Short mmCIF file of C-alpha atoms in Angstrom, two decimals:
data_model
loop_
_atom_site.label_atom_id
_atom_site.label_comp_id
_atom_site.label_asym_id
_atom_site.label_seq_id
_atom_site.Cartn_x
_atom_site.Cartn_y
_atom_site.Cartn_z
CA UNK A 1 0.00 0.00 0.00
CA UNK A 2 3.04 2.22 -0.21
CA UNK A 3 2.52 5.26 2.01
CA UNK A 4 -1.19 5.80 1.44
CA UNK A 5 -2.37 4.93 4.90
CA UNK A 6 -1.43 2.53 7.68
CA UNK A 7 -5.03 1.75 8.52
CA UNK A 8 -5.75 0.90 4.89
CA UNK A 9 -2.73 -1.41 4.83
CA UNK A 10 -4.04 -3.05 7.96
CA UNK A 11 -7.52 -3.50 6.45
CA UNK A 12 -5.99 -5.08 3.35
CA UNK A 13 -4.06 -7.44 5.66
CA UNK A 14 -7.27 -8.49 7.40
CA UNK A 15 -9.17 -8.97 4.14
CA UNK A 16 -6.33 -11.14 2.84
CA UNK A 17 -7.00 -13.62 5.66
CA UNK A 18 -10.39 -14.43 4.13
CA UNK A 19 -10.56 -17.61 2.05
CA UNK A 20 -10.08 -17.00 -1.68
CA UNK A 21 -8.96 -13.40 -1.16
CA UNK A 22 -5.41 -12.63 -2.30
CA UNK A 23 -3.40 -9.40 -2.27
CA UNK A 24 -5.06 -8.01 -5.41
CA UNK A 25 -8.63 -8.84 -4.37
CA UNK A 26 -8.01 -7.48 -0.89
CA UNK A 27 -6.84 -4.19 -2.39
CA UNK A 28 -9.86 -4.11 -4.68
CA UNK A 29 -12.24 -4.78 -1.77
CA UNK A 30 -10.55 -2.12 0.37
CA UNK A 31 -10.78 0.52 -2.35
CA UNK A 32 -14.38 -0.45 -3.01
CA UNK A 33 -15.17 0.02 0.67
CA UNK A 34 -13.41 3.40 0.68
CA UNK A 35 -15.78 4.52 -2.05
CA UNK A 36 -18.78 3.36 -0.02
CA UNK A 37 -18.22 4.59 3.53
CA UNK A 38 -21.75 3.61 4.63
CA UNK A 39 -20.93 0.02 3.75
CA UNK A 40 -17.83 0.18 5.95
CA UNK A 41 -19.95 1.18 8.93
CA UNK A 42 -22.59 -1.45 8.23
CA UNK A 43 -19.99 -4.18 7.73
CA UNK A 44 -18.09 -3.27 10.89
CA UNK A 45 -21.33 -3.19 12.85
CA UNK A 46 -22.56 -6.52 11.54
CA UNK A 47 -19.19 -8.10 12.37
CA UNK A 48 -19.42 -6.81 15.93
CA UNK A 49 -23.01 -8.06 16.23
CA UNK A 50 -22.07 -11.52 15.01
CA UNK A 51 -19.21 -11.59 17.47
CA UNK A 52 -21.49 -10.63 20.34
CA UNK A 53 -24.53 -12.73 19.55
CA UNK A 54 -23.61 -15.83 17.58
CA UNK A 55 -22.48 -18.91 19.46
CA UNK A 56 -22.52 -22.66 19.00
CA UNK A 57 -25.55 -24.57 20.22
CA UNK A 58 -24.45 -26.53 23.31
CA UNK A 59 -26.48 -29.54 22.17
CA UNK A 60 -25.87 -29.89 18.42
CA UNK A 61 -23.01 -27.38 17.85
CA UNK A 62 -24.83 -25.59 15.04
CA UNK A 63 -24.72 -21.80 14.93
CA UNK A 64 -27.32 -20.02 16.99
CA UNK A 65 -28.12 -16.85 18.89
CA UNK A 66 -30.16 -18.66 21.54
CA UNK A 67 -28.87 -21.76 23.26
CA UNK A 68 -30.11 -24.41 22.60
CA UNK A 69 -30.86 -23.62 18.96
CA UNK A 70 -34.33 -23.58 17.45
CA UNK A 71 -33.98 -27.13 16.11
CA UNK A 72 -32.79 -28.63 19.41
CA UNK A 73 -35.42 -26.79 21.42
CA UNK A 74 -38.18 -27.45 18.87
CA UNK A 75 -40.63 -30.23 18.19
CA UNK A 76 -38.37 -32.17 15.87
CA UNK A 77 -38.24 -35.95 15.84
CA UNK A 78 -35.66 -36.85 18.49
CA UNK A 79 -35.27 -40.43 17.31
CA UNK A 80 -33.27 -39.57 14.16
CA UNK A 81 -30.05 -37.65 14.32
CA UNK A 82 -28.30 -36.35 11.22
CA UNK A 83 -24.53 -35.94 11.57
CA UNK A 84 -22.97 -33.20 9.41
CA UNK A 85 -19.51 -31.70 9.16
CA UNK A 86 -20.37 -28.00 9.32
CA UNK A 87 -23.37 -25.87 10.32
CA UNK A 88 -23.91 -24.80 6.72
CA UNK A 89 -24.55 -28.45 5.78
CA UNK A 90 -27.71 -28.22 7.89
CA UNK A 91 -28.95 -25.55 5.49
CA UNK A 92 -28.56 -27.89 2.53
CA UNK A 93 -30.53 -30.64 4.24
CA UNK A 94 -33.21 -28.33 5.60
CA UNK A 95 -33.76 -26.92 2.11
CA UNK A 96 -34.50 -30.45 0.88
CA UNK A 97 -37.38 -30.70 3.42
CA UNK A 98 -36.71 -34.44 3.49
CA UNK A 99 -35.45 -34.68 7.07
CA UNK A 100 -37.48 -33.90 10.17
CA UNK A 101 -35.08 -35.12 12.85
CA UNK A 102 -32.34 -33.35 14.75
CA UNK A 103 -28.72 -32.61 13.90
CA UNK A 104 -25.25 -32.97 15.26
CA UNK A 105 -22.45 -30.84 13.83
CA UNK A 106 -19.00 -32.46 13.94
CA UNK A 107 -17.28 -29.12 13.25
CA UNK A 108 -14.96 -30.79 10.77
CA UNK A 109 -14.00 -34.17 9.38
CA UNK A 110 -11.22 -36.56 10.28
CA UNK A 111 -8.01 -35.62 8.49
CA UNK A 112 -4.88 -36.99 10.13
CA UNK A 113 -2.69 -35.18 7.60
CA UNK A 114 -4.09 -31.79 8.66
CA UNK A 115 -3.96 -32.81 12.31
CA UNK A 116 -7.72 -33.31 12.71
CA UNK A 117 -8.06 -36.31 15.01
CA UNK A 118 -11.28 -37.56 16.65
CA UNK A 119 -10.49 -35.35 19.67
CA UNK A 120 -10.87 -32.21 17.51
CA UNK A 121 -14.38 -33.21 16.45
CA UNK A 122 -17.58 -33.24 18.50
CA UNK A 123 -17.55 -37.05 18.73
CA UNK A 124 -17.53 -37.31 22.53
CA UNK A 125 -20.57 -35.01 22.61
CA UNK A 126 -22.29 -37.13 19.95
CA UNK A 127 -21.71 -40.34 21.91
CA UNK A 128 -23.09 -38.66 25.02
CA UNK A 129 -26.26 -37.72 23.13
CA UNK A 130 -26.63 -41.30 21.89
CA UNK A 131 -26.28 -42.64 25.44
CA UNK A 132 -29.65 -41.04 26.22
CA UNK A 133 -31.24 -43.97 24.36
CA UNK A 134 -33.74 -41.77 22.52
CA UNK A 135 -31.94 -41.89 19.16
CA UNK A 136 -32.77 -44.91 17.01
CA UNK A 137 -31.14 -43.85 13.74
CA UNK A 138 -28.04 -41.84 12.93
CA UNK A 139 -27.99 -40.52 9.36
CA UNK A 140 -24.39 -39.70 8.48
CA UNK A 141 -24.31 -36.76 6.08
CA UNK A 142 -20.61 -35.94 6.08
CA UNK A 143 -19.22 -34.93 2.69
CA UNK A 144 -18.38 -37.54 0.09
CA UNK A 145 -14.70 -36.59 0.23
CA UNK A 146 -11.89 -38.77 1.54
CA UNK A 147 -12.15 -37.02 4.93
CA UNK A 148 -15.94 -37.21 5.01
CA UNK A 149 -15.98 -40.90 4.11
CA UNK A 150 -13.30 -41.67 6.71
CA UNK A 151 -15.36 -39.84 9.32
CA UNK A 152 -18.48 -41.77 8.28
CA UNK A 153 -16.64 -45.07 8.63
CA UNK A 154 -15.17 -44.08 11.99
CA UNK A 155 -18.58 -43.06 13.33
CA UNK A 156 -20.24 -46.21 12.01
CA UNK A 157 -17.76 -48.36 13.92
CA UNK A 158 -18.43 -46.38 17.10
CA UNK A 159 -22.22 -46.26 16.84
CA UNK A 160 -23.14 -49.71 15.50
CA UNK A 161 -22.25 -51.51 18.77
CA UNK A 162 -24.89 -49.36 20.51
CA UNK A 163 -27.57 -51.11 18.38
CA UNK A 164 -28.45 -47.83 16.74
CA UNK A 165 -29.25 -47.88 13.02
CA UNK A 166 -26.54 -46.06 11.04
CA UNK A 167 -27.48 -44.76 7.58
CA UNK A 168 -25.74 -42.71 4.91
CA UNK A 169 -27.08 -40.34 2.23
CA UNK A 170 -27.66 -42.21 -1.04
CA UNK A 171 -25.31 -41.94 -3.98
CA UNK A 172 -26.90 -41.61 -7.41
CA UNK A 173 -27.54 -39.48 -10.45
CA UNK A 174 -28.20 -35.82 -9.59
CA UNK A 175 -31.65 -34.56 -10.64
CA UNK A 176 -31.65 -33.12 -14.15
CA UNK A 177 -28.34 -34.71 -15.16
CA UNK A 178 -27.48 -35.94 -18.62
CA UNK A 179 -26.44 -39.56 -18.10
CA UNK A 180 -23.59 -39.25 -20.59
CA UNK A 181 -21.85 -36.63 -18.44
CA UNK A 182 -22.15 -38.46 -15.11
CA UNK A 183 -18.96 -40.17 -13.94
CA UNK A 184 -18.81 -43.97 -14.02
CA UNK A 185 -18.51 -44.43 -10.25
CA UNK A 186 -21.72 -42.49 -9.70
CA UNK A 187 -23.56 -44.48 -12.38
CA UNK A 188 -22.30 -47.68 -10.76
CA UNK A 189 -23.74 -46.60 -7.39
CA UNK A 190 -27.00 -45.58 -9.07
CA UNK A 191 -27.36 -48.99 -10.69
CA UNK A 192 -26.58 -50.76 -7.43
CA UNK A 193 -29.09 -48.63 -5.59
CA UNK A 194 -31.81 -48.84 -8.26
CA UNK A 195 -35.41 -48.76 -7.06
CA UNK A 196 -38.64 -50.46 -8.13
CA UNK A 197 -41.09 -48.38 -10.20
CA UNK B 1 -29.56 -18.36 6.44
CA UNK B 2 -32.75 -20.03 7.56
CA UNK B 3 -33.18 -19.52 11.29
CA UNK B 4 -29.55 -19.77 12.31
CA UNK B 5 -29.05 -16.19 13.39
CA UNK B 6 -30.28 -12.76 12.34
CA UNK B 7 -26.90 -11.16 12.86
CA UNK B 8 -25.25 -13.78 10.64
CA UNK B 9 -27.87 -13.13 7.94
CA UNK B 10 -27.07 -9.45 8.20
CA UNK B 11 -23.33 -10.06 7.94
CA UNK B 12 -23.90 -12.17 4.82
CA UNK B 13 -25.96 -9.31 3.40
CA UNK B 14 -23.12 -6.85 4.00
CA UNK B 15 -20.49 -9.18 2.54
CA UNK B 16 -22.66 -9.63 -0.57
CA UNK B 17 -22.30 -5.92 -1.28
CA UNK B 18 -18.58 -6.38 -1.91
CA UNK B 19 -17.52 -6.62 -5.57
CA UNK B 20 -17.24 -10.19 -6.81
CA UNK B 21 -18.91 -11.64 -3.72
CA UNK B 22 -22.18 -13.49 -4.37
CA UNK B 23 -24.55 -15.28 -2.01
CA UNK B 24 -22.43 -18.45 -1.85
CA UNK B 25 -19.11 -16.68 -1.29
CA UNK B 26 -20.67 -14.41 1.31
CA UNK B 27 -21.90 -17.46 3.21
CA UNK B 28 -18.49 -19.06 2.93
CA UNK B 29 -16.75 -15.91 4.18
CA UNK B 30 -19.21 -15.57 7.07
CA UNK B 31 -18.72 -19.18 8.18
CA UNK B 32 -14.98 -18.79 7.86
CA UNK B 33 -15.10 -15.73 10.10
CA UNK B 34 -17.24 -17.60 12.62
CA UNK B 35 -14.50 -20.17 12.88
CA UNK B 36 -11.91 -17.45 13.49
CA UNK B 37 -13.41 -15.06 16.03
CA UNK B 38 -10.12 -13.17 16.44
CA UNK B 39 -10.25 -12.29 12.76
CA UNK B 40 -13.75 -10.89 13.20
CA UNK B 41 -12.50 -8.52 15.88
CA UNK B 42 -9.44 -7.51 13.86
CA UNK B 43 -11.47 -6.96 10.69
CA UNK B 44 -14.15 -4.92 12.49
CA UNK B 45 -11.47 -2.84 14.16
CA UNK B 46 -9.54 -2.19 10.96
CA UNK B 47 -12.76 -1.15 9.21
CA UNK B 48 -13.51 1.32 11.98
CA UNK B 49 -9.96 2.65 11.84
CA UNK B 50 -10.12 3.15 8.09
CA UNK B 51 -13.44 4.92 8.48
CA UNK B 52 -12.00 7.23 11.11
CA UNK B 53 -8.62 7.97 9.63
CA UNK B 54 -8.64 7.66 5.87
CA UNK B 55 -9.73 10.62 3.78
CA UNK B 56 -9.06 12.05 0.36
CA UNK B 57 -6.15 14.44 -0.04
CA UNK B 58 -7.64 17.91 -0.58
CA UNK B 59 -5.01 18.66 -3.23
CA UNK B 60 -4.69 15.52 -5.37
CA UNK B 61 -7.68 13.42 -4.12
CA UNK B 62 -5.56 10.38 -3.43
CA UNK B 63 -6.15 8.42 -0.25
CA UNK B 64 -4.35 9.67 2.81
CA UNK B 65 -4.45 9.88 6.60
CA UNK B 66 -2.82 13.30 6.70
CA UNK B 67 -4.02 16.13 4.52
CA UNK B 68 -2.31 17.01 2.21
CA UNK B 69 -0.90 13.58 1.40
CA UNK B 70 2.80 12.71 1.57
CA UNK B 71 3.26 13.24 -2.17
CA UNK B 72 1.57 16.66 -2.26
CA UNK B 73 3.40 17.84 0.85
CA UNK B 74 6.73 16.34 -0.22
CA UNK B 75 9.65 17.40 -2.36
CA UNK B 76 8.25 16.05 -5.60
CA UNK B 77 8.66 17.84 -8.90
CA UNK B 78 5.70 20.24 -9.07
CA UNK B 79 6.10 20.93 -12.78
CA UNK B 80 4.75 17.54 -13.93
CA UNK B 81 1.33 16.32 -12.94
CA UNK B 82 0.16 12.79 -13.63
CA UNK B 83 -3.61 12.40 -13.97
CA UNK B 84 -5.02 9.00 -12.96
CA UNK B 85 -8.52 7.60 -12.57
CA UNK B 86 -8.23 6.03 -9.12
CA UNK B 87 -5.86 6.25 -6.13
CA UNK B 88 -4.68 2.68 -6.74
CA UNK B 89 -3.35 3.75 -10.15
CA UNK B 90 -0.80 5.86 -8.28
CA UNK B 91 0.56 2.64 -6.77
CA UNK B 92 1.17 1.18 -10.23
CA UNK B 93 3.07 4.25 -11.37
CA UNK B 94 5.02 4.65 -8.14
CA UNK B 95 6.13 1.02 -8.39
CA UNK B 96 7.61 1.78 -11.81
CA UNK B 97 9.86 4.46 -10.21
CA UNK B 98 9.72 6.28 -13.56
CA UNK B 99 7.74 9.30 -12.43
CA UNK B 100 8.90 11.87 -9.89
CA UNK B 101 6.15 14.46 -10.27
CA UNK B 102 2.83 14.88 -8.51
CA UNK B 103 -0.57 13.32 -9.09
CA UNK B 104 -4.17 14.23 -9.59
CA UNK B 105 -6.85 11.59 -9.05
CA UNK B 106 -9.96 12.04 -11.18
CA UNK B 107 -11.95 9.57 -9.02
CA UNK B 108 -13.38 7.97 -12.12
CA UNK B 109 -13.52 8.29 -15.89
CA UNK B 110 -16.09 9.88 -18.18
CA UNK B 111 -18.89 7.45 -18.92
CA UNK B 112 -22.09 9.14 -20.08
CA UNK B 113 -23.90 5.79 -20.17
CA UNK B 114 -23.25 5.22 -16.44
CA UNK B 115 -24.04 8.83 -15.70
CA UNK B 116 -20.44 9.92 -15.08
CA UNK B 117 -20.21 13.42 -16.54
CA UNK B 118 -17.29 15.87 -16.12
CA UNK B 119 -19.06 17.28 -13.05
CA UNK B 120 -18.63 13.93 -11.23
CA UNK B 121 -14.88 13.97 -11.76
CA UNK B 122 -12.25 16.16 -10.13
CA UNK B 123 -11.81 18.21 -13.29
CA UNK B 124 -12.64 21.61 -11.80
CA UNK B 125 -10.05 20.95 -9.09
CA UNK B 126 -7.49 19.92 -11.73
CA UNK B 127 -8.05 23.11 -13.73
CA UNK B 128 -7.66 25.15 -10.56
CA UNK B 129 -4.30 23.48 -9.87
CA UNK B 130 -3.16 24.20 -13.43
CA UNK B 131 -4.10 27.88 -13.05
CA UNK B 132 -1.26 28.20 -10.55
CA UNK B 133 1.13 28.24 -13.53
CA UNK B 134 3.65 25.89 -11.92
CA UNK B 135 2.67 22.82 -13.95
CA UNK B 136 4.36 22.55 -17.35
CA UNK B 137 3.39 19.00 -18.29
CA UNK B 138 0.30 16.92 -17.63
CA UNK B 139 0.85 13.19 -18.14
CA UNK B 140 -2.53 11.57 -18.66
CA UNK B 141 -2.48 8.05 -17.23
CA UNK B 142 -6.16 7.17 -17.38
CA UNK B 143 -6.88 3.57 -18.37
CA UNK B 144 -6.75 2.49 -21.98
CA UNK B 145 -10.46 1.68 -21.95
CA UNK B 146 -13.16 3.52 -23.90
CA UNK B 147 -13.92 5.61 -20.79
CA UNK B 148 -10.25 6.26 -20.04
CA UNK B 149 -9.49 7.31 -23.62
CA UNK B 150 -12.55 9.57 -23.71
CA UNK B 151 -11.40 11.20 -20.48
CA UNK B 152 -7.89 11.64 -21.89
CA UNK B 153 -9.28 13.34 -24.99
CA UNK B 154 -11.59 15.54 -22.96
CA UNK B 155 -8.75 16.64 -20.68
CA UNK B 156 -6.41 17.26 -23.61
CA UNK B 157 -8.92 19.67 -25.15
CA UNK B 158 -9.27 21.51 -21.86
CA UNK B 159 -5.57 21.72 -21.01
CA UNK B 160 -3.89 22.38 -24.38
CA UNK B 161 -5.25 25.97 -24.65
CA UNK B 162 -3.38 26.74 -21.40
CA UNK B 163 -0.09 26.11 -23.26
CA UNK B 164 0.70 23.20 -20.97
CA UNK B 165 2.28 20.11 -22.52
CA UNK B 166 -0.13 17.17 -22.47
CA UNK B 167 1.36 13.66 -22.72
CA UNK B 168 -0.02 10.13 -22.56
CA UNK B 169 1.56 6.84 -21.43
CA UNK B 170 3.12 4.99 -24.39
CA UNK B 171 1.49 2.04 -26.03
CA UNK B 172 3.77 -0.87 -26.93
CA UNK B 173 4.79 -4.45 -26.35
CA UNK B 174 4.69 -5.42 -22.65
CA UNK B 175 8.07 -6.50 -21.24
CA UNK B 176 8.66 -10.24 -21.59
CA UNK B 177 5.93 -10.75 -24.19
CA UNK B 178 6.06 -13.24 -27.03
CA UNK B 179 5.44 -11.16 -30.13
CA UNK B 180 3.19 -13.82 -31.66
CA UNK B 181 0.69 -13.46 -28.80
CA UNK B 182 0.50 -9.66 -28.81
CA UNK B 183 -2.61 -8.23 -30.49
CA UNK B 184 -2.22 -6.47 -33.83
CA UNK B 185 -3.28 -3.02 -32.58
CA UNK B 186 -0.58 -3.09 -29.92
CA UNK B 187 2.07 -4.18 -32.42
CA UNK B 188 0.94 -1.39 -34.74
CA UNK B 189 1.43 1.18 -31.96
CA UNK B 190 4.80 -0.36 -31.08
CA UNK B 191 6.00 -0.02 -34.68
CA UNK B 192 4.76 3.56 -34.90
CA UNK B 193 6.47 4.43 -31.63
CA UNK B 194 9.73 2.56 -32.42
CA UNK B 195 12.92 4.03 -30.97
CA UNK B 196 16.51 4.36 -32.19
CA UNK B 197 19.03 1.85 -30.77
#
């Protein structure tokens, strides 16, 4: 930032910490903000608000302003528990309107290479919830990445001995897909999981 | 954001106002920030600092914390004035170390279609500076876009009658380019502007 302004240099430094924002984008964002001073105020204020009000739900570890969150304190089916990696995964499942149970956010996925061991995840808290005896099915909705699959396998091995049903989201052809563009592994899973019409 | 948190929804709304940030990226940035609460504080603080301290230089309209800015108040050659569109353009020219004069930031370029007329730009302020009689050359470094070229032409017509030299950055082959990949118009300008070895 040369000698323009120390506070601008500092802002650019903070913006650069955001994912997908490099030096050039950070500069562009900073100069954009300078041209829209009202946006600076509103952004600073909303950051402070988030910092003050948003916390993790002490039951499911989703994001919430009231603890427990609206799902945990609501009338949702307590016998099915959907395990996700991150709070935003809940959004994806809620949008589908296909699940009426409760959630448990792992806050990550197992990744020994990046130093994420079971202790870093909310596994102990999950096992504690399952001890209650109310949950009869755990739907594992971790991502279909190496880390997500490893986490799913790890959880399955932990939960099965408790005589709780463990399920996983189905693989298959995405809605609206052209078959010719779908990868072979997905088609294979779709054939294996075919359903009666 | 469903029912997660109103303040998070608001933060996403503010992030979405940034250039190049859509709904998905805003969500991703917000969740990233939630995972790094220290960054939220630092970002909010740096925004507030920028808002409090950064202003436009009253002479050249660059960004500064002290008015006039370090270039206007410094020992720079006052007889050459480089006209740029935005403060960040000064950075590009300063990095080249080829210019030792002063600057004037237009804060935009003429664009009748977007409603940017001469009145929106710092043209009156530029003419006032030129009245002083100290400036003997104006180097126009607006962008080589339609708007930048139109602004350059407009300024040339205004400044020439004052018997001040008006110059423009040279067109030519960028350093390190493969000739075969350079567009024909650029090569044409490079031939026209060829220099003696």
